[in-house]
Coordinates of C-alpha atoms and ligand atoms in Angstrom, one line a residue:
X289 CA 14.1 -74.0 20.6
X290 CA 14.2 -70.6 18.6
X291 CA 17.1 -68.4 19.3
X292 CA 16.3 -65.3 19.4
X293 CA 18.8 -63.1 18.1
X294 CA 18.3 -59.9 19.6
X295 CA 21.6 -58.0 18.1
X296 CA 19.7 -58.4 14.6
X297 CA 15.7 -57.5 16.1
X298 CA 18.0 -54.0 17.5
X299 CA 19.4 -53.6 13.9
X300 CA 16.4 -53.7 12.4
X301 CA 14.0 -51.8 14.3
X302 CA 16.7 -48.8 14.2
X303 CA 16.8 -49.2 10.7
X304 CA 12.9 -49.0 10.7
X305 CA 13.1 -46.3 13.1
X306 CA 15.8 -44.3 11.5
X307 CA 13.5 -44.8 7.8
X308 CA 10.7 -43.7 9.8
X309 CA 12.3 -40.5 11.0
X310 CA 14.1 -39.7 7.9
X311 CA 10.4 -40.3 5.9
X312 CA 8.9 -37.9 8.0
X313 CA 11.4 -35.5 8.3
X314 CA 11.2 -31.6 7.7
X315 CA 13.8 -31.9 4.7
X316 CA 11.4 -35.0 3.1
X317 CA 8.0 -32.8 4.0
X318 CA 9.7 -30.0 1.9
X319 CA 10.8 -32.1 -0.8
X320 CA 7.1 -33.6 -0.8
X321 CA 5.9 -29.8 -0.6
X322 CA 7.9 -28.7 -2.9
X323 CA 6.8 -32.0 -5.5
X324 CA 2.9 -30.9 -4.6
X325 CA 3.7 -27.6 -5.1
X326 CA 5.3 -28.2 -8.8
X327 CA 2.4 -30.4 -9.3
X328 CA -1.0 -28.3 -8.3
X329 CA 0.2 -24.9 -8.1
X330 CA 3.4 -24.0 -10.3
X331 CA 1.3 -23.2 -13.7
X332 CA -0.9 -20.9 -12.0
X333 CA 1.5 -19.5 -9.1
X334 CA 4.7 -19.2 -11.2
X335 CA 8.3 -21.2 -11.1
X336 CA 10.2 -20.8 -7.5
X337 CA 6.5 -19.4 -6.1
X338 CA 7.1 -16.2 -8.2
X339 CA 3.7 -15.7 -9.0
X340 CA 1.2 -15.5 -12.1
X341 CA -2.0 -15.8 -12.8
X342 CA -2.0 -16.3 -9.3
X343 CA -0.1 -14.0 -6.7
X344 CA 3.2 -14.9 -5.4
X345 CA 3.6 -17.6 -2.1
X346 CA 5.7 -16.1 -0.5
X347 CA 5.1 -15.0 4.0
X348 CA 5.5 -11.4 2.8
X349 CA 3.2 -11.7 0.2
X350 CA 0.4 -13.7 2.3
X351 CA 1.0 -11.8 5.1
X352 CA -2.2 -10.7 5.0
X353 CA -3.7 -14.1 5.2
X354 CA -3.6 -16.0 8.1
X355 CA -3.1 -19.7 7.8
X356 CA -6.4 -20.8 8.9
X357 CA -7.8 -19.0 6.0
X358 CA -5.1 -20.1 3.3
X359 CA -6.2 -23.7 4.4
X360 CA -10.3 -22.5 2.8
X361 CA -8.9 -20.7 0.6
X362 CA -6.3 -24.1 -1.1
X363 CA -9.5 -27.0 -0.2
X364 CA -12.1 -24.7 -1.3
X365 CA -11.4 -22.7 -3.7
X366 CA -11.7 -18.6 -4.1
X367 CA -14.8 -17.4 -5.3
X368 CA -14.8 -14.8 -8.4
X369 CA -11.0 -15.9 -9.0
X370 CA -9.3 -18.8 -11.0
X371 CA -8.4 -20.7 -8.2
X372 CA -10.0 -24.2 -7.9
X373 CA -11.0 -26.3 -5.0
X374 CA -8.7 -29.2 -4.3
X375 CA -10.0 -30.4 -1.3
X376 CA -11.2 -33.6 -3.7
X377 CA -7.2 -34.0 -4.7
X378 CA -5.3 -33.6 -1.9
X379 CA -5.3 -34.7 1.5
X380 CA -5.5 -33.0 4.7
X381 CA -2.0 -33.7 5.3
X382 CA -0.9 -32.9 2.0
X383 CA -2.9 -29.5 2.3
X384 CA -1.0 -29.1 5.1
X385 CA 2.7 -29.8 3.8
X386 CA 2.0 -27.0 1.4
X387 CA 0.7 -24.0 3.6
X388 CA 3.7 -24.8 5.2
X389 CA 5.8 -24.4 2.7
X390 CA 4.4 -21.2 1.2
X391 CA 4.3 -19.5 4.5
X392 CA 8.3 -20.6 4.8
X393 CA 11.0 -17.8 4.0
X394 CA 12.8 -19.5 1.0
X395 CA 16.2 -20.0 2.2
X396 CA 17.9 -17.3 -0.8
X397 CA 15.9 -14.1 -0.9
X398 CA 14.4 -14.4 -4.5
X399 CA 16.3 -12.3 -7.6
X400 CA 14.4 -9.7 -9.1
X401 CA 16.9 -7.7 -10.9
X402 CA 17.0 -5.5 -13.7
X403 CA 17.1 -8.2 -16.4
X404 CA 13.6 -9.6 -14.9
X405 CA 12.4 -6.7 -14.7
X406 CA 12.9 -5.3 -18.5
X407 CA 12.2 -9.1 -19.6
X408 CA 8.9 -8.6 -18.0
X409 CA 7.5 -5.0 -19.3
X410 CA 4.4 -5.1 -21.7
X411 CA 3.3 -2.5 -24.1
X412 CA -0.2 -2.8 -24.6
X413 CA -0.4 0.5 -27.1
X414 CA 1.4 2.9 -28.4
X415 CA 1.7 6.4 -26.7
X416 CA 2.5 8.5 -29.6
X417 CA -0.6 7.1 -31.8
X418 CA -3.1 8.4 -29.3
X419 CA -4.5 11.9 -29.5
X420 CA -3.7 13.9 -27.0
X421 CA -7.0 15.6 -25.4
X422 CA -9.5 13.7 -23.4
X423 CA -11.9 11.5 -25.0
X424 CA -14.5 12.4 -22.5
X425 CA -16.6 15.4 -21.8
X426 CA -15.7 16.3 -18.4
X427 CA -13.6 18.5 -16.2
X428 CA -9.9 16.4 -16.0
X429 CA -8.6 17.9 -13.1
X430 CA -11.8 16.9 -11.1
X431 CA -11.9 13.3 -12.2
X432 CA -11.6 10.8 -9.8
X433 CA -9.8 7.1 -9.9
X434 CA -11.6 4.9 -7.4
X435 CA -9.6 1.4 -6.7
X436 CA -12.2 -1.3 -6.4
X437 CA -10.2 -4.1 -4.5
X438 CA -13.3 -6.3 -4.8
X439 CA -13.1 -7.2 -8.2
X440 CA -9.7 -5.8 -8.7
X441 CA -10.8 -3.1 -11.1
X442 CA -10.7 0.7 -11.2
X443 CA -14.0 3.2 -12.0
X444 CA -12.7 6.3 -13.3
X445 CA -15.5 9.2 -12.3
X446 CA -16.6 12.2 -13.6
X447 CA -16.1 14.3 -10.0
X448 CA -18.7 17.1 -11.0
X449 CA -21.7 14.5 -12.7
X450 CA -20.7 11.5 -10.1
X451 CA -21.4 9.3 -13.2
X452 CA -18.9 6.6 -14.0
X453 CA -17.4 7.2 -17.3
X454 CA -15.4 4.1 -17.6
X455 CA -14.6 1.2 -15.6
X456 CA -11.4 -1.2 -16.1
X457 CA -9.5 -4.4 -14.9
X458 CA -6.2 -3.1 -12.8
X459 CA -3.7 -6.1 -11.5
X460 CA -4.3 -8.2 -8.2
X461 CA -4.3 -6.6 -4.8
X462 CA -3.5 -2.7 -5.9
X463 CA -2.1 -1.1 -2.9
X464 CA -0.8 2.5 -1.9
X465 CA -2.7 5.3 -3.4
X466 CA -2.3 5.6 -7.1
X467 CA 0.0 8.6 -8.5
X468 CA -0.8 10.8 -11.3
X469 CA 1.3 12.8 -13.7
X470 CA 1.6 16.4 -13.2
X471 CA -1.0 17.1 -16.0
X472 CA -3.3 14.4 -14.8
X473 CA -3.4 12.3 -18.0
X474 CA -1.6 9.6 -17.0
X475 CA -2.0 7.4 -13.8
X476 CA -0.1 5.0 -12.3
X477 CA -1.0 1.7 -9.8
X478 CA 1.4 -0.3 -7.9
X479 CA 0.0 -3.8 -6.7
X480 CA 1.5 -6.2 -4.1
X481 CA 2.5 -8.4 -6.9
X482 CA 5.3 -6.0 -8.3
X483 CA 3.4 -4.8 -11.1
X484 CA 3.1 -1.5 -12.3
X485 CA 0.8 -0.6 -15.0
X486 CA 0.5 3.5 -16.6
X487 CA -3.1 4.3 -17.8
X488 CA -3.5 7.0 -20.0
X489 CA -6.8 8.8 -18.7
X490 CA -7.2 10.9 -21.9
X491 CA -7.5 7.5 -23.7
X492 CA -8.7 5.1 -21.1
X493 CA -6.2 2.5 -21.8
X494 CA -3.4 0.7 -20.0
X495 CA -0.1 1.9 -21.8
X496 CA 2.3 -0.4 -20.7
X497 CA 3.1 -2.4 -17.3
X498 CA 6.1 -3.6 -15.9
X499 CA 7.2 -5.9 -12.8
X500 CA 9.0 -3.8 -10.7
X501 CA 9.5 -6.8 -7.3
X502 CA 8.0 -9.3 -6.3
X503 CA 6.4 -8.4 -3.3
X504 CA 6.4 -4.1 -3.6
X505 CA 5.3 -1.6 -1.0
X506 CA 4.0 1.5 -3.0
X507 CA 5.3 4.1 -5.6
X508 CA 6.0 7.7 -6.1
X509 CA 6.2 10.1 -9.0
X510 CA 8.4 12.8 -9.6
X511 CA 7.4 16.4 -9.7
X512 CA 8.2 16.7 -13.4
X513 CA 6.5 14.0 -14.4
X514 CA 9.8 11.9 -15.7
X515 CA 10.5 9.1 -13.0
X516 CA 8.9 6.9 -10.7
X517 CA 10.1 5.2 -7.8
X518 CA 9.1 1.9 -6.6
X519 CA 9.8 0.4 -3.2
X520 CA 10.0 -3.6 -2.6
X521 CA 10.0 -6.2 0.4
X522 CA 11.0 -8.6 -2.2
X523 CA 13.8 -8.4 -2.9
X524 CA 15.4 -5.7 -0.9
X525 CA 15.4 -2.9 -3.8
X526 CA 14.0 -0.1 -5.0
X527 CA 13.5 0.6 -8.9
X528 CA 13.5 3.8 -10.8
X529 CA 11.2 3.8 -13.8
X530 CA 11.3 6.3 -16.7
X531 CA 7.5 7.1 -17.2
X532 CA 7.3 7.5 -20.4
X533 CA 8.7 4.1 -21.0
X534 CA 8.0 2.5 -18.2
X535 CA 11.6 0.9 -18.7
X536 CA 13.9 0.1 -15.3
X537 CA 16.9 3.3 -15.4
X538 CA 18.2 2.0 -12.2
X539 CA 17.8 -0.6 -9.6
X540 CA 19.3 -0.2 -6.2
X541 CA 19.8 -3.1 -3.8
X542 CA 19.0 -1.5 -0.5
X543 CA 21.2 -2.1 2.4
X544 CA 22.8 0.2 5.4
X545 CA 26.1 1.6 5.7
X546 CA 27.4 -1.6 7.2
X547 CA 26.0 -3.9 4.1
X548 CA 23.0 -4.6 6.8
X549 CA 20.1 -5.4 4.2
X550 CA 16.9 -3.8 4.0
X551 CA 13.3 -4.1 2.9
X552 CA 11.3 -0.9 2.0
X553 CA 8.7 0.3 3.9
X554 CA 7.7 2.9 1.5
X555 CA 8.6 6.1 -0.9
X556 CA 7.7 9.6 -1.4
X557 CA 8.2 12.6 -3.5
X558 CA 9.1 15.2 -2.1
X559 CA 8.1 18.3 -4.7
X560 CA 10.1 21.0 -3.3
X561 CA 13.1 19.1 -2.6
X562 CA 13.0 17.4 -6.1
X563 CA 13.7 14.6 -4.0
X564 CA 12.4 11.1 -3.4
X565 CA 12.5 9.6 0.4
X566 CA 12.7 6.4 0.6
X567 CA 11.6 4.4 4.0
X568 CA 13.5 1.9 5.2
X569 CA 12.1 -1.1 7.8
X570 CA 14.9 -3.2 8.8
X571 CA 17.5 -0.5 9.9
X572 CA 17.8 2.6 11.3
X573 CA 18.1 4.6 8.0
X574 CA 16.0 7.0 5.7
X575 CA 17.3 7.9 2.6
X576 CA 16.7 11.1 0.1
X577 CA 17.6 10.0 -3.1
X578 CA 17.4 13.6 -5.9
X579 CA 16.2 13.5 -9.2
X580 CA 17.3 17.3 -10.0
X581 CA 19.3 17.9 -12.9
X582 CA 20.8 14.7 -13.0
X583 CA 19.7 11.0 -13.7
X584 CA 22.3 9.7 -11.5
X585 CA 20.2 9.7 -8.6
X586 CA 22.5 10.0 -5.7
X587 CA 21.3 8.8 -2.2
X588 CA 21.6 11.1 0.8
X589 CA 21.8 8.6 3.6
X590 CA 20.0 9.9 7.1
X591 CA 20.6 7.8 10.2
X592 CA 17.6 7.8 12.5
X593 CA 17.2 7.4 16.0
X594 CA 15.2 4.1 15.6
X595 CA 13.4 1.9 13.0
X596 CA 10.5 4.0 11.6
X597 CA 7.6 2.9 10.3
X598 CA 5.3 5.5 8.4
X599 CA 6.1 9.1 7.4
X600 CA 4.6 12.0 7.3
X601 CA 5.8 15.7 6.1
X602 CA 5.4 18.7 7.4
X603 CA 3.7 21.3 3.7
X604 CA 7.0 22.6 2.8
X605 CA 8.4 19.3 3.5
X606 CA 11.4 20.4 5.4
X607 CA 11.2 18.0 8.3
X608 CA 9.9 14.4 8.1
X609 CA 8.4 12.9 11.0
X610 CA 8.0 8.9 11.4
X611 CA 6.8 6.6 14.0
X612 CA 9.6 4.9 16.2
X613 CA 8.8 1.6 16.3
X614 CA 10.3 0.7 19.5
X615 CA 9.2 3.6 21.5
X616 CA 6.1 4.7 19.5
X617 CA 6.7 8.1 19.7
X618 CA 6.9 10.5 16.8
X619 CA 10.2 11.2 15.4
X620 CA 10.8 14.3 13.6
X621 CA 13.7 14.5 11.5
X622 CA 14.8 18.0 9.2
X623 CA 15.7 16.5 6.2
X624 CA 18.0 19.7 5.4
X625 CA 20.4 18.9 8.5
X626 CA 19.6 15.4 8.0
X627 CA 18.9 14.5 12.0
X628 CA 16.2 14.5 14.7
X629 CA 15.1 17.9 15.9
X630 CA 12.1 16.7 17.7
X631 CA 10.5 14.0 19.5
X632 CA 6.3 13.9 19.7
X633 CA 4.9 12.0 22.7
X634 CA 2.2 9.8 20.9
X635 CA 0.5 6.5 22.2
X636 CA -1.6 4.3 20.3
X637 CA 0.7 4.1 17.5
X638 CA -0.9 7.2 15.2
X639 CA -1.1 6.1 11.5
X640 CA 0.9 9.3 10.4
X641 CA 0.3 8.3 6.5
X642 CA -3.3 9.4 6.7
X643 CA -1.8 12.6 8.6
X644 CA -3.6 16.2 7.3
X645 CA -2.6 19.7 8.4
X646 CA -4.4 22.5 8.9
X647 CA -4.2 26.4 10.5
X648 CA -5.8 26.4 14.2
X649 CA -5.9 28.9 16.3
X650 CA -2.8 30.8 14.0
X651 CA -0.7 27.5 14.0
X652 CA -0.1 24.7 12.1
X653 CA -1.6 21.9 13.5
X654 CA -1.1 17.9 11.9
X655 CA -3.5 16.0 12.9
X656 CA -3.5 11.4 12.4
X657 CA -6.0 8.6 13.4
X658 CA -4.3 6.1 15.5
X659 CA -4.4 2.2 14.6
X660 CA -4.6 1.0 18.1
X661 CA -6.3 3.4 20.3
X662 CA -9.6 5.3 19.4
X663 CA -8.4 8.9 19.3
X664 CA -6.8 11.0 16.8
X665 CA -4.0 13.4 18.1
X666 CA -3.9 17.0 17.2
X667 CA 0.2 18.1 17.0
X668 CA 1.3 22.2 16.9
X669 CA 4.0 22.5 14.2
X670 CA 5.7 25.0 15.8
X671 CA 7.1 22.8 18.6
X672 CA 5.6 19.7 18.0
X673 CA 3.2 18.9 21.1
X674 CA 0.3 17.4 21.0
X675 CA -2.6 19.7 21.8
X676 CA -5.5 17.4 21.9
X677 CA -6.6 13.8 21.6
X678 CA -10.2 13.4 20.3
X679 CA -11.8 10.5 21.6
X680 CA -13.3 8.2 18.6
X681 CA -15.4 5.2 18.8
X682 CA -12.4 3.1 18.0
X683 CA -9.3 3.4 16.0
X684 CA -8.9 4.8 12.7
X685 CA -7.0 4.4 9.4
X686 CA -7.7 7.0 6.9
X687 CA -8.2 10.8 7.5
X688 CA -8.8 13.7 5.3
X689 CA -10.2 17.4 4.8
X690 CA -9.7 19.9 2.3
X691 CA -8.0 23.3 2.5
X692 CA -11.6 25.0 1.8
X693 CA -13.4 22.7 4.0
X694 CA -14.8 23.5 7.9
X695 CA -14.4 19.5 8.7
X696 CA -12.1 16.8 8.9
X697 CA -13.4 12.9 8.2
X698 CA -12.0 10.3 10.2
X699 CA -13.0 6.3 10.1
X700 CA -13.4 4.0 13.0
X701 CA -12.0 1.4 10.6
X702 CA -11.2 -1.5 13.4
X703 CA -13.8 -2.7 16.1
X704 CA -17.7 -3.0 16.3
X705 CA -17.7 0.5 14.9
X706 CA -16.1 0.3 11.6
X707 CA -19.1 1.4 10.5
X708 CA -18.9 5.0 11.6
X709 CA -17.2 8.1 10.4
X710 CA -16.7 11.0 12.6
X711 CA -16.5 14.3 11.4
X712 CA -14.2 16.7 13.4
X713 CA -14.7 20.9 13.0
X714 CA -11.4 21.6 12.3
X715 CA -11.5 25.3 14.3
X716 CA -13.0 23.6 17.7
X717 CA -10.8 20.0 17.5
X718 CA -14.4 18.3 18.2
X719 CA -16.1 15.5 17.0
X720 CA -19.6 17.7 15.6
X721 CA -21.1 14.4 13.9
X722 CA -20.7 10.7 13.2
X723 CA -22.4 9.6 10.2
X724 CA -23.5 5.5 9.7
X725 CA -23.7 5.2 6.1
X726 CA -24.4 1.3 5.5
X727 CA -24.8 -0.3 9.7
X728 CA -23.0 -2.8 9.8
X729 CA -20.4 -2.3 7.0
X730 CA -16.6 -0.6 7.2
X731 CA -17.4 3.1 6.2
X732 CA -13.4 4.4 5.4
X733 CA -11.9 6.5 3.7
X734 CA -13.0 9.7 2.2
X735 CA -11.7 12.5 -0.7
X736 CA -12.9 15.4 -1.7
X737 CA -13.8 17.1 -4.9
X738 CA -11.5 19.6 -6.5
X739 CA -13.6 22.8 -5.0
X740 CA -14.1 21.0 -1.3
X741 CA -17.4 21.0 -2.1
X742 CA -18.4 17.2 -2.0
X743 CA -17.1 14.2 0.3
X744 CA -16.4 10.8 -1.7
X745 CA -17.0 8.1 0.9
X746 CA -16.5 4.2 0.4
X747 CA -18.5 1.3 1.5
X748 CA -15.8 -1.0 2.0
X749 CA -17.7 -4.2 1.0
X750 CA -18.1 -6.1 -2.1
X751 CA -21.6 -5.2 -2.1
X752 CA -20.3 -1.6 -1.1
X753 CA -20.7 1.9 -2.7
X754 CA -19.1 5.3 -3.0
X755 CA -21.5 7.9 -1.0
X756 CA -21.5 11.4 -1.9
X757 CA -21.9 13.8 0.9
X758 CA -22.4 17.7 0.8
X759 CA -19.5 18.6 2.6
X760 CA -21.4 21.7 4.7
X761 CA -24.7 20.5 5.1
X762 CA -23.3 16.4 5.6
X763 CA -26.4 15.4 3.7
X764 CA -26.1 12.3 1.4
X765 CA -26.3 13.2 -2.2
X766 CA -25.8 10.2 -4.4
X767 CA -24.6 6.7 -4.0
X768 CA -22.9 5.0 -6.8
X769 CA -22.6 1.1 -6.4
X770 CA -19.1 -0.1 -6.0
X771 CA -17.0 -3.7 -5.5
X772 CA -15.2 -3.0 -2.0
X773 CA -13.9 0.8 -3.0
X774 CA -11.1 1.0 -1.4
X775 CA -9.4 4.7 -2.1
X776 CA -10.5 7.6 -4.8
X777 CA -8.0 9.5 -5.6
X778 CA -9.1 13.3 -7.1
X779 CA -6.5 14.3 -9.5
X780 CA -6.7 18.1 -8.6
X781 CA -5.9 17.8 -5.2
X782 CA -3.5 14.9 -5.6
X783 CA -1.3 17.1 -8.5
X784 CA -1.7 19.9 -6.3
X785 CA -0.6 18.9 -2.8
X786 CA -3.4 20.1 -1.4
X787 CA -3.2 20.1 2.4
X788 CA -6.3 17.9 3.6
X789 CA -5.3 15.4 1.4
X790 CA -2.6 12.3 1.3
X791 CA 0.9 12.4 -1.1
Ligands
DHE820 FE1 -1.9 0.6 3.4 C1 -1.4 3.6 1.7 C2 1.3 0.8 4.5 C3 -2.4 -2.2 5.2 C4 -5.0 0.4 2.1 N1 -0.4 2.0 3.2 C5 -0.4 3.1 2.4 C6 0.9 3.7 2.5 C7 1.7 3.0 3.3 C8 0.9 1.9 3.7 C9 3.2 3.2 3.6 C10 1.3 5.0 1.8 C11 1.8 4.7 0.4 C12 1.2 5.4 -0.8 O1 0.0 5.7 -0.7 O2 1.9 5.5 -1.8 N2 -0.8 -0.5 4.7 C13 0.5 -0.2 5.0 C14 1.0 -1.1 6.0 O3 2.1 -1.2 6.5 C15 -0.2 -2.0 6.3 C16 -0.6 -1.7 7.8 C17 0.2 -3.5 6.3 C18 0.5 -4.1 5.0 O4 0.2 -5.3 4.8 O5 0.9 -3.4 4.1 C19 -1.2 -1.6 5.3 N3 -3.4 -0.7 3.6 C20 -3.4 -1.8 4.4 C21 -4.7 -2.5 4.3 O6 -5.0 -3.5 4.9 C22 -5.6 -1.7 3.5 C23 -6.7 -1.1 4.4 C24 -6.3 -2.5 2.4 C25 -5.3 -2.8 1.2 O7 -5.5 -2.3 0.2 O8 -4.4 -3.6 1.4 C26 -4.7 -0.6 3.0 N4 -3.0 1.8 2.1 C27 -4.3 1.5 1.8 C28 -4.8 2.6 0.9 C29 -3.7 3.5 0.8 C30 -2.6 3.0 1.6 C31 -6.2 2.6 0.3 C32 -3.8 4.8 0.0 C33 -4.3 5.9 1.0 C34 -4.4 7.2 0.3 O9 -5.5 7.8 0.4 O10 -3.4 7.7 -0.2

């Protein structure tokens, strides 16, 4: 007769159980992750998901992917780009082990400090050995940089002939509109990646880049031309760069007045002010950090009603004014008495970045596309109510008009008419046409020539173009073939604050 000895049969299957579990476990599926990700992706994606060739894995730096996609994107490879298909080396599960572990926080927020950052600069040529006038015929305050996320390269156009006169590689995923120096020789790109790279239009050639963060918001340049600001989800920092050099001067880890720490939202320059602002996203701060006189850059802290997201500035930039993320309402802050002097009733969350001003009716209006609702408010300056709403076919993200124009542009860039672009006569606040460049194709984003007298427009497509419009009659006057153009920046009305325009 067999004994069955059921003490031992409970043993074992709880062993086998508990093996089970602990196989499968979250801390086993990250150490497998992390073994897949050392395997297939470190060489390309960097050490500790850093980045390299390939961007940086981190959730803030694929927040703009969603998972379904990053699942193509790992089995199938990414067209035009280095990445491979391993859909015929690793299994669905495996596939799925690492998405999860790229789209995980990592459990330290990553170092990026100043000793990365000088270890990472580049000099490509030197300054000094490169004459000093432009080795182009054309007019270089109407020159125009057009960011060609397609491809990830740049055109640089000749703003009077619309002809390209040269067109170069810029880093992964540029974002935030490139600044220029006050002279217009130089420009300078920020990507997602952290990288910033100087181009010396004169010369077309990249000068020198350096890694700023890992995961950075935008940058800023001062009014004289010396410093630039750069502003970082990852880490929570921001890094001022002497332009000549590109070399770090000073790196600030950003946190409130409590040690409560912060990632960027964004930065500014504020010319008048000889100030930078610098947005913060996690707590209820702005700061105004000066550059005048001194290169000890001390920050002016402001506390704020709320978390803002996205600035805008009155011309004379004496009061800020942000969206409150809880309430979505505008705040307005004087940045001279350093607290809220206003609040602006705004649905549909207005994208006040893309904000322009303008002179109606003997006041300052300021005028911003919303990202949720399809109308763009029209705000008096002088006591900061909203006048009008235009109705749009959708909502918008980029708005712009020119201090000699009669018109302000406006996109539909979201919904089933992304294709559109409404044009708005600034002295009657309504909608006079709506132009469909390419159907079926975003149409965003517009800039104008140095005189007002054209309208750059993009085709945001990788089969997309820049369309030049007369900016009286509206009549298409050229179309240049581009790689998803996303913005053109003019450097006469970008050096020149001009009103229709962004900062
Ligand atoms: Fe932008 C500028 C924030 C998504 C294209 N964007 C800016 C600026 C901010 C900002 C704060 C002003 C900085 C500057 O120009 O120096 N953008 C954000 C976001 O928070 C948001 C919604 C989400 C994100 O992931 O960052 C966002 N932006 C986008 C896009 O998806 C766009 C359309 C495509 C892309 O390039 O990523 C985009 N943003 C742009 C462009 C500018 C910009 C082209 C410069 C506009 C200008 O004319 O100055």
């Amino acid at each position: 007769m067999t004994v069955v000895n059921f003490k031992f049969i409970t043993f074992t299957s709880a062993l086998l159980a508990y093996s089970v579990s602990v196989l499968a476990s979250p801390v086993n599926d990250t150490l497998s992750a992390k073994k897949l990700y050392k395997e297939h992706c470190q060489s390309c994606h960097g050490v500790d998901r850093l980045g390299g060739m390939g961007p940086a894995l981190f959730p803030e730096n694929l927040s703009r992917l969603r998972k379904n996609k990053a699942i193509k994107v790992i089995s199938n490879g990414r067209a035009a780009t280095q990445m491979p298909a391993f859909s015929k080396t690793l299994s669905k599960d495996e596939i799925t082990k690492l998405i999860d572990y790229i789209y995980t926080p990592p459990k330290i927020v990553p170092k990026w400090d100043l000793a990365d950052i000088k270890a990472s600069h580049i000099q490509h040529f030197q300054q000094s050995k490169l004459p000093n006038t432009p080795q182009f015929d054309a007019d270089p305050m109407n020159l125009f940089i057009v960011v060609e996320l397609g491809d990830h390269s740049a055109t640089l156009l000749n703003g009077d002939t619309f002809t390209p006169i040269t067109r170069f590689k810029t880093r992964r995923a540029l974002h935030g509109g490139p600044k220029y120096s006050p002279d217009g020789r130089f420009v300078y790109f920020a990507s997602r990646d952290g990288w910033i790279s100087k181009y010396d239009i004169y010369n077309m050639k990249t000068i020198s880049e350096v890694r700023a963060g890992i995961n950075t918001r935008n940058l800023a340049v001062s009014s004289d031309g010396k410093y630039a600001i750069v502003g970082n989800y990852l880490p929570h920092s921001i890094v001022i760069l002497d332009t000549n050099t590109l070399q770090p001067i000073k790196v600030v880890n950003v946190s409130d007045k409590n040690g409560i720490s912060s990632r960027v939202s964004a930065v500014y320059n504020a010319p008048p002010r000889n100030s930078f602002i610098v947005a913060l996203k996690d707590v209820k701060e702005a700061w105004e950090i000066s550059y005048k006189n001194n290169t000890y850059f001390s920050i002016k802290r402001i506390t704020t009603q709320d978390y803002l997201d996205d600035f805008f500035f009155d011309p004379d930039y004496k009061n800020l004014i942000g969206t409150s993320r809880e309430k979505h309402n505008g705040e307005v802050i004087n940045l001279d008495a350093g607290k809220k002097i206003a609040t602006i009733k705004m649905d549909g969350m207005p994208h006040l970045g893309s904000g322009i001003t303008w002179d109606y009716k003997g006041r300052q209006v300021f005028a911003s596309p919303n990202i949720k609702e399809g109308l763009v408010s029209v705000i008096d300056m002088t006591n900061w109510q909203v006048i009008k709403e235009i109705k749009t076919d959708g909502p918008g993200f980029f708005m712009r008009s020119h201090s000699k124009s009669k018109y302000a542009w406006v996109d539909v860039f979201f919904g089933p008419h992304k294709d559109e672009m409404h044009i708005i006569d600034k002295s009657t606040l309504k909608i006079v046409k709506t132009l469909i460049p390419a159907p079926g194709k975003t149409s965003a984003h517009v800039e104008f020539t140095k005189d007002g007298k054209y309208v750059l427009l993009s085709i945001w497509d990788n089969d997309g173009a820049i369309v030049v419009y007369d900016a009286n009659t509206l009549k298409e006057i050229k179309r240049i073939p581009m790689k998803k153009p996303s913005g053109k920046y003019n450097v006469y009305n970008k050096t020149h604050y001009d009103r229709g325009t962004s900062h």
